[in-house]
């Protein structure tokens, strides 16, 4: 997620770190680590989200997945729509490559609608 946002916007680790109020080394570590030994602190995730210009929830989910933790939110407002529930329940069945394609498509659609 981090590398994709950097590439899309032509940003450096320093750019994201400065905007998010976190260290460059933290951004680099989170961007380049395939697996995290533990979940980063909430303030780190919030800073990363701010630096990337995205909501904190996707950053939390990506960090949890990288740490081998799968988060499921019952009765969360965003899962009250049956179509959304199907998407969420099915996304883990996709290959990592296909999930990246879906993420890029969603970001593109949101940008077209002015929601990103």
XYZ file of C-alpha atoms in Angstrom:
116
model
C 0.000 0.000 0.000
C 2.724 2.480 0.976
C 4.908 1.894 -2.070
C 1.885 2.149 -4.361
C 0.909 5.529 -2.877
C 4.513 6.739 -3.143
C 4.691 5.707 -6.796
C 1.265 7.136 -7.646
C 2.084 10.526 -6.175
C 5.826 10.743 -6.787
C 6.473 10.994 -3.041
C 9.546 9.989 -1.078
C 9.695 8.376 2.347
C 10.710 11.804 3.650
C 7.586 13.421 2.148
C 5.273 10.958 3.881
C 7.224 11.165 7.146
C 7.110 14.959 7.198
C 3.369 15.124 6.465
C 2.596 12.421 9.018
C 4.909 13.586 11.783
C 6.751 10.270 11.949
C 10.345 9.334 11.183
C 11.603 8.530 7.710
C 13.049 5.265 9.033
C 9.603 4.243 10.303
C 8.012 4.914 6.913
C 10.831 3.011 5.182
C 10.524 0.064 7.589
C 6.754 -0.191 7.160
C 7.007 0.167 3.376
C 9.715 -2.443 2.885
C 8.872 -5.084 5.498
C 6.961 -8.051 4.151
C 6.179 -9.261 7.661
C 5.986 -7.174 10.808
C 7.072 -8.755 14.096
C 4.384 -6.774 15.920
C 1.692 -4.232 15.220
C 2.939 -0.634 15.144
C 1.642 1.802 17.761
C -1.703 3.452 16.975
C -0.021 6.884 16.804
C 2.391 5.517 14.184
C -0.493 4.184 12.085
C -2.334 7.498 12.397
C 0.790 9.394 11.321
C 1.313 7.080 8.375
C -2.308 7.500 7.276
C -1.985 11.275 7.557
C 1.265 11.220 5.601
C -0.300 9.110 2.862
C -3.476 11.198 2.829
C -5.764 8.234 3.438
C -8.076 7.133 6.277
C -6.454 5.260 9.158
C -8.664 2.140 8.850
C -6.979 0.761 5.698
C -3.574 1.440 7.240
C -4.601 -0.459 10.386
C -5.858 -3.399 8.339
C -2.704 -3.514 6.181
C -0.462 -3.381 9.250
C -2.483 -6.100 10.966
C -2.261 -8.318 7.899
C 1.513 -7.732 7.665
C 1.773 -8.801 11.315
C -0.298 -11.919 10.638
C -3.369 -10.622 12.450
C -6.734 -10.663 10.698
C -9.263 -8.088 11.862
C -12.992 -8.591 11.542
C -15.406 -5.916 12.662
C -18.919 -7.026 13.517
C -21.719 -4.550 12.932
C -19.327 -1.924 11.630
C -21.199 0.807 9.723
C -19.308 0.069 6.526
C -20.461 -3.570 6.576
C -24.216 -3.007 6.841
C -24.613 -3.089 3.045
C -24.914 -6.704 1.791
C -22.761 -5.957 -1.265
C -20.013 -4.597 0.978
C -20.267 -7.646 3.232
C -19.831 -9.928 0.214
C -16.800 -7.976 -0.960
C -15.198 -8.056 2.473
C -15.938 -11.742 2.973
C -14.544 -12.631 -0.459
C -11.446 -10.468 -0.708
C -9.262 -12.872 1.303
C -9.881 -15.519 -1.374
C -8.113 -13.395 -3.995
C -4.434 -13.700 -4.739
C -2.247 -10.843 -3.470
C -1.858 -9.665 -7.070
C -5.633 -9.628 -7.612
C -6.169 -7.782 -4.304
C -3.755 -5.084 -5.501
C -5.739 -4.789 -8.743
C -8.984 -4.412 -6.782
C -7.392 -1.793 -4.501
C -6.152 0.232 -7.484
C -9.585 0.023 -9.118
C -11.345 1.188 -5.943
C -8.913 4.089 -5.497
C -9.427 5.073 -9.136
C -13.214 4.997 -8.780
C -13.068 7.066 -5.596
C -10.821 9.636 -7.266
C -13.254 9.908 -10.182
C -16.074 10.563 -7.720
C -13.966 13.042 -5.731
C -14.074 10.849 -2.610
C -10.372 10.072 -2.286
